[in-house]
Coordinates of C-alpha atoms in Angstrom, one line a residue:
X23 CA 0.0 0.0 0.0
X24 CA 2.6 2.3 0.7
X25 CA 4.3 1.7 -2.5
X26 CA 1.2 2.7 -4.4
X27 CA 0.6 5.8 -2.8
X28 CA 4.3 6.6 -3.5
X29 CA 3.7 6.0 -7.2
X30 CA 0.5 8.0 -7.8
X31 CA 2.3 10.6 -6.0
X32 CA 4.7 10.7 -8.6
X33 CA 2.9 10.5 -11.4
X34 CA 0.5 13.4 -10.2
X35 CA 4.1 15.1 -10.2
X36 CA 4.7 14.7 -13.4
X37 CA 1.7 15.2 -14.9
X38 CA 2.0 19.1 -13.1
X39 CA 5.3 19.5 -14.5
X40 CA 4.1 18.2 -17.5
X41 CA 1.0 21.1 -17.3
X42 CA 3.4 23.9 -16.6
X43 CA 4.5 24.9 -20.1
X44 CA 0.8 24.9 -21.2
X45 CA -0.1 27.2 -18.4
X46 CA 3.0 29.4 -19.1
X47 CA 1.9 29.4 -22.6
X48 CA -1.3 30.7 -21.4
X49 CA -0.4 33.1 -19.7
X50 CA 1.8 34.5 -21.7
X51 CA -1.4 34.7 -23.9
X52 CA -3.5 36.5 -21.7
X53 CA -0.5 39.1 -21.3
X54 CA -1.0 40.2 -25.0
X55 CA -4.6 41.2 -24.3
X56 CA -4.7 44.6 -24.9
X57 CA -7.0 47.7 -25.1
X58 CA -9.3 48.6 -28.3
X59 CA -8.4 51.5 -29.8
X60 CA -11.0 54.3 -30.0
X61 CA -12.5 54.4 -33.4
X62 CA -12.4 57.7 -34.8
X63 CA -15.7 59.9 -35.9
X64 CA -17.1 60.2 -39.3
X65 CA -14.8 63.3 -41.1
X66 CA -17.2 66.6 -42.3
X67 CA -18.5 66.5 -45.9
X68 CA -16.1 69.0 -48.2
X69 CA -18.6 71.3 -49.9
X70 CA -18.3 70.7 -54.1
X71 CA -18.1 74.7 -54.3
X72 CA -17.0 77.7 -52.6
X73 CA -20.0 79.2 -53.3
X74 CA -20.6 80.7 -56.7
X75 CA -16.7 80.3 -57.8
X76 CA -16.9 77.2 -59.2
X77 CA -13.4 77.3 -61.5
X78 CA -11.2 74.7 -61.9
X79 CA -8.1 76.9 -62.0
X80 CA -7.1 78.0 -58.5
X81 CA -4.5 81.4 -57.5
X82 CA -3.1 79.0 -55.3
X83 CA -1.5 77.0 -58.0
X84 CA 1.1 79.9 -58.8
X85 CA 4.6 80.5 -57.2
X86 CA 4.4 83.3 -55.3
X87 CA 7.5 84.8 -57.5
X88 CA 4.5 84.9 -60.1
X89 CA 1.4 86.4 -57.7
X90 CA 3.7 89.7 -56.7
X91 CA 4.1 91.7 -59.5
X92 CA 6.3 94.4 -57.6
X93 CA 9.9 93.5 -57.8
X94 CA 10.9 96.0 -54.3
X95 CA 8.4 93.2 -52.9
X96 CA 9.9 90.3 -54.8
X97 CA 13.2 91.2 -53.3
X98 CA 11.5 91.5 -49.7
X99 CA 9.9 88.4 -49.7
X100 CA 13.0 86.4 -50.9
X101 CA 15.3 88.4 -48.3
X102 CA 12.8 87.2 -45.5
X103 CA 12.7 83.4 -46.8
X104 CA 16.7 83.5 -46.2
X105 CA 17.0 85.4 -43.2
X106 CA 13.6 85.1 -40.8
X107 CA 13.9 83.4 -37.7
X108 CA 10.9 81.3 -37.5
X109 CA 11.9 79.8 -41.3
X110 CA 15.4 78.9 -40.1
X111 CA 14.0 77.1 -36.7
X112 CA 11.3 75.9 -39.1
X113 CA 14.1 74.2 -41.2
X114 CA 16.3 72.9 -37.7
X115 CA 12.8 71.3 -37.4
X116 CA 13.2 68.8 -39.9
X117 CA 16.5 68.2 -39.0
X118 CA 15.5 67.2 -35.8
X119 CA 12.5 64.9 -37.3
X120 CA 15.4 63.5 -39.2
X121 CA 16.9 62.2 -36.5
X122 CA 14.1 60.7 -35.1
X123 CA 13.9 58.4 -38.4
X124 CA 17.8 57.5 -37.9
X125 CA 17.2 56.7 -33.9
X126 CA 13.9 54.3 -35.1
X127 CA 15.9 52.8 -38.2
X128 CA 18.6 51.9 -36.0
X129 CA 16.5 50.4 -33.3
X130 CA 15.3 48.1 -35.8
X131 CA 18.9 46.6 -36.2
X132 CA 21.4 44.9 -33.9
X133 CA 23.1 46.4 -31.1
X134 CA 26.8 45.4 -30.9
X135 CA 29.2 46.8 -28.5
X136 CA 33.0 46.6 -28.0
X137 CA 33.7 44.8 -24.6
X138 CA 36.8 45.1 -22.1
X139 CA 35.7 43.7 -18.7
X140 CA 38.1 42.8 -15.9
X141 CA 36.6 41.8 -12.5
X142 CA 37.3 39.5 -9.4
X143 CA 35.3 37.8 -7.3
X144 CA 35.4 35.9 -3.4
X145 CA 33.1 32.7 -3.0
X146 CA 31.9 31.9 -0.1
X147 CA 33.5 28.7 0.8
X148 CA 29.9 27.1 1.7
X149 CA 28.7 27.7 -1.8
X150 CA 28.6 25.8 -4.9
X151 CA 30.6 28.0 -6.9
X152 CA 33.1 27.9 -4.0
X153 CA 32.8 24.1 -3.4
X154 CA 33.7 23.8 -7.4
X155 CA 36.7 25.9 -7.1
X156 CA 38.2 24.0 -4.8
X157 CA 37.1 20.6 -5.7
X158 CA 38.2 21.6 -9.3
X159 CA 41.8 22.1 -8.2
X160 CA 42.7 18.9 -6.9
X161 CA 41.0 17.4 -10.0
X162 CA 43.7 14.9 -11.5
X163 CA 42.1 16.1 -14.9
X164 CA 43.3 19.7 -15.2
X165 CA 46.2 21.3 -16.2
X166 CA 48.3 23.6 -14.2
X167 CA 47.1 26.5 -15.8
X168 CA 43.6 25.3 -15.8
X169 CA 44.0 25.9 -11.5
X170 CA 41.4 28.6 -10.4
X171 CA 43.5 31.1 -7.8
X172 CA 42.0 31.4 -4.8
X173 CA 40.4 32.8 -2.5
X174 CA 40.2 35.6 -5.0
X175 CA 39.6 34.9 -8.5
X176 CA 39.9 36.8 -11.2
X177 CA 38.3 37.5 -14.6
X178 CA 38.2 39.0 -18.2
X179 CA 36.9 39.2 -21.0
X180 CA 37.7 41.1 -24.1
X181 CA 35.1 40.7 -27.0
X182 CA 31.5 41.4 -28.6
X183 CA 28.0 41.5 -27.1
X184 CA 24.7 41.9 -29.1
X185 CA 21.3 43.0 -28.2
X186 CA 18.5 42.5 -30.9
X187 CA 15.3 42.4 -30.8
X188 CA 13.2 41.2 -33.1
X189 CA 10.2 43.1 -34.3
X190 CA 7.6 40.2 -34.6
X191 CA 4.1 42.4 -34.5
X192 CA 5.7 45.3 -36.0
X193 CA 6.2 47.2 -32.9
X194 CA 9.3 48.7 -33.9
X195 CA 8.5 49.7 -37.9
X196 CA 5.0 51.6 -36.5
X197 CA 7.4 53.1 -34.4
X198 CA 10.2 54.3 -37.6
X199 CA 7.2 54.8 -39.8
X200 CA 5.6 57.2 -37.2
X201 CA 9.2 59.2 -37.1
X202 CA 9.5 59.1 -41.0
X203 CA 5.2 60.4 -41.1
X204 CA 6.5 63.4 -38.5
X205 CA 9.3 64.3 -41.2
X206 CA 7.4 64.2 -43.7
X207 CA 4.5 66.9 -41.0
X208 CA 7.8 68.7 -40.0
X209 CA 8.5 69.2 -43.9
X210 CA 4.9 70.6 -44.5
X211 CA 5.2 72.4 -41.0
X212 CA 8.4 74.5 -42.9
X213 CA 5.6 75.0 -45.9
X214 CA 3.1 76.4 -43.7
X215 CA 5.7 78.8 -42.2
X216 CA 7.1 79.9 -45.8
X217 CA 3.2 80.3 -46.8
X218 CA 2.5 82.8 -43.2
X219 CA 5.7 84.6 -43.8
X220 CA 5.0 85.7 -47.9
X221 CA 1.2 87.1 -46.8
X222 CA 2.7 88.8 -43.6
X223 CA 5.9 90.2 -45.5
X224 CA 2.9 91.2 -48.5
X225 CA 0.1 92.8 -46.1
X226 CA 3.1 95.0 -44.4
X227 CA 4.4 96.3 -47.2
X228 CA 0.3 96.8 -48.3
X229 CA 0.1 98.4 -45.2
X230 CA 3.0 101.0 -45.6
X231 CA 2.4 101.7 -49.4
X232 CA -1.6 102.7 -47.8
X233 CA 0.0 104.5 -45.0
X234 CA 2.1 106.4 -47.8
X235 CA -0.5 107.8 -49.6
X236 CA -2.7 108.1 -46.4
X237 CA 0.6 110.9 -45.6
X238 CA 0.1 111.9 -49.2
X239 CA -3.4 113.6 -48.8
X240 CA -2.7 114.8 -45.5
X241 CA 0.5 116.9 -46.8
X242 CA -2.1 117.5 -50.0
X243 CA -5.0 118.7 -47.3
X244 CA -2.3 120.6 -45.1
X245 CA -1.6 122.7 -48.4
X246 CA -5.2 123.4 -49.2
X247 CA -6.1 124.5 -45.0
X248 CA -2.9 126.9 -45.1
X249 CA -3.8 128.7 -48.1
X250 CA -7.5 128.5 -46.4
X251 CA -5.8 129.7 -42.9
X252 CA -4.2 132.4 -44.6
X253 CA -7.2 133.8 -46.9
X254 CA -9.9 134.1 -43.8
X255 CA -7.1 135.9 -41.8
X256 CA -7.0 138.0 -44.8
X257 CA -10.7 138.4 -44.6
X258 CA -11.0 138.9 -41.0
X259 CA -8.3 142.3 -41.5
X260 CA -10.7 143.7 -44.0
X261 CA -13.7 142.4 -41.9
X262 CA -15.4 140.1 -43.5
X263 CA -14.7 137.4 -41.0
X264 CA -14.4 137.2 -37.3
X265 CA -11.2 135.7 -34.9
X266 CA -13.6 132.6 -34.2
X267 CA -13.3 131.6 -37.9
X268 CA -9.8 131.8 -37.7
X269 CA -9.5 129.6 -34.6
X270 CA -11.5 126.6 -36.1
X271 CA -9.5 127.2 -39.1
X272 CA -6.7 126.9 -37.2
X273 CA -7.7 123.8 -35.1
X274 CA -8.8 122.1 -38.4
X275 CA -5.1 122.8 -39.7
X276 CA -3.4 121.8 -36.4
X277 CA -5.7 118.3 -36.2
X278 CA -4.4 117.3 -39.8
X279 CA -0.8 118.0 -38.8
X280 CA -1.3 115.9 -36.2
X281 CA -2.5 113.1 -38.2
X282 CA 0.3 113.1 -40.1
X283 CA 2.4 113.2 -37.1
X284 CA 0.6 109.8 -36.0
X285 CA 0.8 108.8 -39.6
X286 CA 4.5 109.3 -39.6
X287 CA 4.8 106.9 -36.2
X288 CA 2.8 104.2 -37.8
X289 CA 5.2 104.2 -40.7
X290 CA 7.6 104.0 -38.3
X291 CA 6.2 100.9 -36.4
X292 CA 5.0 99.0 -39.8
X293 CA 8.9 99.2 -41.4
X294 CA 10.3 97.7 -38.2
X295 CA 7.6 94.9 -38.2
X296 CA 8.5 94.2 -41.2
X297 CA 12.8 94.8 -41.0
X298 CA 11.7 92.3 -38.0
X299 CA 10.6 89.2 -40.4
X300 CA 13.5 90.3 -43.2
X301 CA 15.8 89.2 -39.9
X302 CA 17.5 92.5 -39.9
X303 CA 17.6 95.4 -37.4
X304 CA 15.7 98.8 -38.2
X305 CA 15.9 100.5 -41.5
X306 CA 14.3 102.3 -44.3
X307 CA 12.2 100.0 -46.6
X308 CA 12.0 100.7 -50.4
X309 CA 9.1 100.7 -52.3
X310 CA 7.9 100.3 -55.3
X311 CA 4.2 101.6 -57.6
X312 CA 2.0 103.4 -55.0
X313 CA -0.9 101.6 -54.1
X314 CA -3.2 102.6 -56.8
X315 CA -0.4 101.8 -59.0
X316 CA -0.3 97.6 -57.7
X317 CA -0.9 95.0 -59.6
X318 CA -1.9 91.4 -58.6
X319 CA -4.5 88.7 -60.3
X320 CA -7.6 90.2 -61.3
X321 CA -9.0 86.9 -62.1
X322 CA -9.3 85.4 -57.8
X323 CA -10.1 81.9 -59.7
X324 CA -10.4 79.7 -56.1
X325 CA -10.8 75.8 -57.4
X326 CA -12.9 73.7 -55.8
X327 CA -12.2 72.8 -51.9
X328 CA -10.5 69.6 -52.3
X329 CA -8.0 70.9 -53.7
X330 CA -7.4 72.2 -50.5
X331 CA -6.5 69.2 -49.1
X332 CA -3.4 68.4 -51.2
X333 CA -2.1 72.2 -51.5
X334 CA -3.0 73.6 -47.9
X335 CA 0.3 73.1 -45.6
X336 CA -1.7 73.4 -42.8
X337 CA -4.0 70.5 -43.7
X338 CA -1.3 67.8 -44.7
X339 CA 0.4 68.4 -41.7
X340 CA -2.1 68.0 -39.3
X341 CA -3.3 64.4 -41.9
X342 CA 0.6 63.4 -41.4
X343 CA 0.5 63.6 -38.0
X344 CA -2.6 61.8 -37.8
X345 CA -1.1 59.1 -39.5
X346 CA 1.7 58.6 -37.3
X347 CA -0.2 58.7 -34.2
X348 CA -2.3 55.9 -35.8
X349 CA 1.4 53.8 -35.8
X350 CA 1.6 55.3 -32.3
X351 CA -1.3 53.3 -31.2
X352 CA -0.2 50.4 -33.3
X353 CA 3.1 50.7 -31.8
X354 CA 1.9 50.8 -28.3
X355 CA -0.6 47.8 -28.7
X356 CA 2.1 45.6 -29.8
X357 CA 3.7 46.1 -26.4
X358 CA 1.6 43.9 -24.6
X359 CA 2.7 41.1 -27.4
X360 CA 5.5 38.9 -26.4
X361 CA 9.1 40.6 -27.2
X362 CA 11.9 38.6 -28.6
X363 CA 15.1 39.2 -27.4
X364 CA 18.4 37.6 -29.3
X365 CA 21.6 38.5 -27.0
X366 CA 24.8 36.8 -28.5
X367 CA 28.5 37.4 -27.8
X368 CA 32.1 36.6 -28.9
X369 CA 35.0 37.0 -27.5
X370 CA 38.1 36.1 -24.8
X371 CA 37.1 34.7 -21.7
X372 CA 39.3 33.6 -19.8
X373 CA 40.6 34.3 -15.4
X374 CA 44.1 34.7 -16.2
X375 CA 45.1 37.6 -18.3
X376 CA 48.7 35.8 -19.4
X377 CA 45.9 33.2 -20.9
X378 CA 43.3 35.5 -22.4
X379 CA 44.3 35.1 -26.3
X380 CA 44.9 31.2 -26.5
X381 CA 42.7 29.5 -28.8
X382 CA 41.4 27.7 -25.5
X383 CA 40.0 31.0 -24.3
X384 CA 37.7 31.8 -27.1
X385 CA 34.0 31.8 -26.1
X386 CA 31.1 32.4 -27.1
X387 CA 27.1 32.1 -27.3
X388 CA 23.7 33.2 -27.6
X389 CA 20.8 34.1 -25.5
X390 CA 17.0 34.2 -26.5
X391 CA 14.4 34.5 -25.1
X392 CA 10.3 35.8 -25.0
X393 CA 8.8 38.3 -22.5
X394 CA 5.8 39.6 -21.9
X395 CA 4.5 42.2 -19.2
X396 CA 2.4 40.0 -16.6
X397 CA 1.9 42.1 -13.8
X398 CA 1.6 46.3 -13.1
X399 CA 1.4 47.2 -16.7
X400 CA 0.1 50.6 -16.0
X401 CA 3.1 51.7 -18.0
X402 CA 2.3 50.5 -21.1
X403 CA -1.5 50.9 -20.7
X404 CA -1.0 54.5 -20.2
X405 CA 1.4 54.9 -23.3
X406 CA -1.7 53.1 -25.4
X407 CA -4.5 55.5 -24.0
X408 CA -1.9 58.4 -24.4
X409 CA -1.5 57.2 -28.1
X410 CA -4.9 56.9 -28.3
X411 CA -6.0 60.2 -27.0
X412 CA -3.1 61.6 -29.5
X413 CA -5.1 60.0 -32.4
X414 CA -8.4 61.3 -31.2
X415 CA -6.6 64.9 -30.5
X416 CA -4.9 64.7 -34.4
X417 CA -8.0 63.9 -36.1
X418 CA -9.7 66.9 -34.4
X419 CA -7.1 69.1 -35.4
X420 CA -7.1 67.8 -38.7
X421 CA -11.0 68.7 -38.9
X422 CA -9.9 71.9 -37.7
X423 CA -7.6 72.5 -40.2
X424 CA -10.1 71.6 -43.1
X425 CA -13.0 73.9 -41.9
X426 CA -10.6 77.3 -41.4
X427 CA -9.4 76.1 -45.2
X428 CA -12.4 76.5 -46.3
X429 CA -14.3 79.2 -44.2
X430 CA -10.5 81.6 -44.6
X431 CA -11.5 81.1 -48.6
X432 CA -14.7 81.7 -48.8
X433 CA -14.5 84.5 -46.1
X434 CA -11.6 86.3 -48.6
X435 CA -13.6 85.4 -52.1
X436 CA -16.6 87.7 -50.9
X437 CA -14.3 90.4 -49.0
X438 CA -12.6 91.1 -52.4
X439 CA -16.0 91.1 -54.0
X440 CA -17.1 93.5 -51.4
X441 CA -14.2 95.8 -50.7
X442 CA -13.9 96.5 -54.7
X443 CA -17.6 97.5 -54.9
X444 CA -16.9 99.6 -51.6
X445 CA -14.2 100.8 -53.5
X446 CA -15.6 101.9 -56.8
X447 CA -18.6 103.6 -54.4
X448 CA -15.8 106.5 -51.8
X449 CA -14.3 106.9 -55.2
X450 CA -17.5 108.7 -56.3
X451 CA -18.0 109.5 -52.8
X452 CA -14.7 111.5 -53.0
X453 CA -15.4 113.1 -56.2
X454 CA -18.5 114.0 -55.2
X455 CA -16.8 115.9 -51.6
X456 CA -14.3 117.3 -53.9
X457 CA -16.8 119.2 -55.7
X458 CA -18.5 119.9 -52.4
X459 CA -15.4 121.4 -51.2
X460 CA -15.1 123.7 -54.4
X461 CA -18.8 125.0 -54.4
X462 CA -18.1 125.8 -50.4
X463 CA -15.5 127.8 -51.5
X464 CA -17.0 129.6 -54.4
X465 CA -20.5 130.3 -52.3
X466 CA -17.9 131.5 -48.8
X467 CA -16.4 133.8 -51.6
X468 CA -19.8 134.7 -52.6
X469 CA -21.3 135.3 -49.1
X470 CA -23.7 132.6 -49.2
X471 CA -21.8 130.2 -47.1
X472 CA -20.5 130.2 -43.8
X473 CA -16.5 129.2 -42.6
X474 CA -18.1 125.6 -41.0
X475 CA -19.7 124.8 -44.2
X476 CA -16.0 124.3 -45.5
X477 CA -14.5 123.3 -42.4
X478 CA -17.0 120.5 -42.9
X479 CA -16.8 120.0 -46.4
X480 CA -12.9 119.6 -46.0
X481 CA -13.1 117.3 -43.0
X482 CA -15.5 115.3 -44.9
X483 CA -13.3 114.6 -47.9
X484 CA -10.2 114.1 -46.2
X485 CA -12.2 111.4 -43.7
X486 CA -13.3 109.6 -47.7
X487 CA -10.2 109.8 -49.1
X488 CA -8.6 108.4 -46.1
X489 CA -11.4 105.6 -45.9
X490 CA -10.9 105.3 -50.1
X491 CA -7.1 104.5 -49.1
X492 CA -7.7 102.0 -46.6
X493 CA -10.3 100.2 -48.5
X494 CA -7.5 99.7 -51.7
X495 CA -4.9 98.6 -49.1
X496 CA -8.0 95.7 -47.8
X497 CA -8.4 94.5 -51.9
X498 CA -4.7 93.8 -52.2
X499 CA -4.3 92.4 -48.5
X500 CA -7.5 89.8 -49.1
X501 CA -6.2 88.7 -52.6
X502 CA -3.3 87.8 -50.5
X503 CA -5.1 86.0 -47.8
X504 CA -6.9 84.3 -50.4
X505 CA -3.9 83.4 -52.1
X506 CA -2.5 81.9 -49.0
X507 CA -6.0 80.2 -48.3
X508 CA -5.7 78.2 -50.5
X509 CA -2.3 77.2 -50.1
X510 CA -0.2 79.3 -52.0
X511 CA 2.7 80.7 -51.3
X512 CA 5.4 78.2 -50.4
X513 CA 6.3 77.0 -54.2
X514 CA 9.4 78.0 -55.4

């Protein structure tokens, strides 16, 4: 009886180490259970039109060496690509993307290092290692150089050890192909910037060509209220007018000079804004035609919005960099697969220096092995919800992206449409205040009008010429936002 107890014992002892593999194998199973990724939203319907411009053509098709017509501009522009902060960061950038690709490429390949190792090490004389020693020693099957020393023994080893692993679930290319996506982002990031600096460089020097002839009919208007100052001081010694008409004409006078004193700062401010993007310290900007003398597209021929999605920097960066954080999360879900792990080496081994380079010494082996996270894998769980959350995050932006495309071109196609026709209507406006301003004078000279009439009738002009200036300088600046609406401005 006690025999047969003794064998069932035994064979239940096998059969369990028998079992152990399988229930290794499963759990290394139920290790590579990992989250779902969130699926992402349906994407917004592109319109077929921008409204009523339904061309095929589209302004942002051109180089921006071919919108700008004025070659003081030209010259501008290309002086601020080569020298603008934000462009040469923009273009470090990259280069800093580009290393990202050469870090994942190499992770994807073996590490070998160089290895000199010397060491020494005291058993314990109750152990087995120290046991061995000894035992070894008196072993009438060694050599004499084949005698550990003791107590202390020594060691080297002069050689190569490897690390790989190898990418079974593709772990490590969604990781490179993530970098090389965020080059390619980075790439249109530098676009994007090139695109920004062209309309900013443009609309500044818009700006100071308005503010030019903004100083123009003020020194024109200063002119006409001197000669006005001087003929009712005339008047008022032969008594035909009275000191209080002098003072308001005098107060009109001194509120235009100051105008064109404030004019005179803003000039000021708008050529070092714009010295600031050239990359240059203050100086005087040259200019070219005034600004009823520009010329850009008459034809604002917009395309049809998808072409938006292949020409706007803006909106293939933000659908590159929803494409890598998709091999983010497909990156971070094969971390909870098993990893397989290759660690060879080659080399000298030996625990006598005077030995280490015989042919006897040479050593060498490999090591592989599988591992999975079991336990406390908050690590990698937050890495996939973080990846996750960055895919969510990128397609929003990328939705983002799309609707300013199209609301920036739509919002520019009816703002030249409606500045032009506000245009064409202070031009008569102006003509018709011009003519106001003559018969003021004629019926003062007459006696049938009084000094305010043409105080009035001056202000009034001046205020629509001004306002005719301003409304030129917004034509010009939204044919340039619409240009770089729809993606122009970064072709060479």
């Amino acid at each position: 009886m006690f025999y047969q107890i003794d064998f069932a014992t035994m064979h239940l002892y096998r059969s369990f180490l028998k079992t152990i593999p399988c229930l290794l194998l499963l759990v290394l199973l139920g290790a590579c259970k990992a989250i779902e990724p969130a699926q992402l939203p349906a994407a917004a319907t592109m319109p077929a039109t921008f409204g009523s411009n339904a061309d095929s053509a589209s302004l942002g098709d051109m180089r921006w060496r071919d919108f700008f017509k004025d070659e003081h501009l030209v010259r501008l522009i290309d002086t601020a690509l080569h020298n603008n902060p934000d462009v040469l960061a923009a273009a470090q950038q990259i280069e800093m993307a580009r290393a990202t690709v050469l870090q994942t490429r190499g992770a994807r390949l073996p590490q070998v290092s160089a290895v000199g190792a010397a060491g020494v090490d005291r058993y314990g004389k109750y152990t087995m290692t120290g046991v061995g020693n000894f035992d070894t020693n008196l072993s009438p099957n060694i050599s004499e150089d084949q005698k550990v020393a003791q107590p202390h023994v020594p060691e080297y080893f002069l050689g190569l050890r490897s690390s790989w692993e190898i990418d079974l679930w593709g772990k490590l290319r969604q990781s490179r192909k993530a970098a090389v996506t965020r080059l390619l982002a980075s790439e249109k990031g530098r676009q994007l910037v090139t695109t920004s600096l062209v309309a900013d460089v443009a609309n500044l020097y818009y700006q100071l060509l308005s503010l030019d002839n903004e100083l123009a009919i003020l020194d024109r208007n200063i002119a006409l209220q001197e000669r006005a100052l001087e003929l009712v001081r005339i008047q008022k010694e032969g008594g035909r007018a009275t000191e209080l008409a002098v003072k308001q004409f005098a107060a009109q006078l001194l509120n235009t000079q100051a105008l064109k004193a404030e004019k005179a700062q803003e000039i000021t401010e708008t050529e070092n804004q714009l010295n600031r993007l050239l990359g240059r310290h203050p100086q005087p900007i040259a200019r070219g035609a005034s600004l009823v003398e520009q010329e850009l597209p008459e034809q604002v021929q917009a395309g049809v919005p998808s072409d938006l999605l292949r020409r706007r920097p803006d909106i293939q960066q933000a659908e590159l960099e929803l494409q890598a954080t998709k091999a983010d999360v497909a990156a971070a879900r094969a971390a909870f697969l098993p990893a397989l792990t290759l660690n060879p080496y080659v080399g000298y081994n030996a625990f006598d220096a005077s030995l280490l380079f015989k042919p006897a010494s040479l050593a060498y082996g490999v090591l592989g092995g599988l591992s999975a996270p079991l336990l406390n894998r908050s690590n990698i769980r937050a890495d996939l919800r973080r990846a996750d959350a960055g895919k969510l995050q990128a397609f929003a932006a990328y939705q983002g992206a799309v609707l300013t495309g199209v609301q920036e071109v739509m919002t520019n196609l009816r703002g030249i449409e409606n500045f032009r026709q506000a245009a064409d209507l202070k031009q008569e406006e102006v003509e018709v205040l011009q003519e106001a301003v003559g018969t003021a004078n004629d019926l003062y000279a007459a006696g049938y009008a009084s000094y305010l009439e043409i105080i009035t009738a001056q202000r009034s002009v001046l205020e629509a010429e001004l306002h005719l200036t301003n409304t030129r300088k917004n034509i010009l600046q939204s044919t340039v936002a619409l240009y770089r609406a729809l993606g122009g401005g970064w072709q060479e």
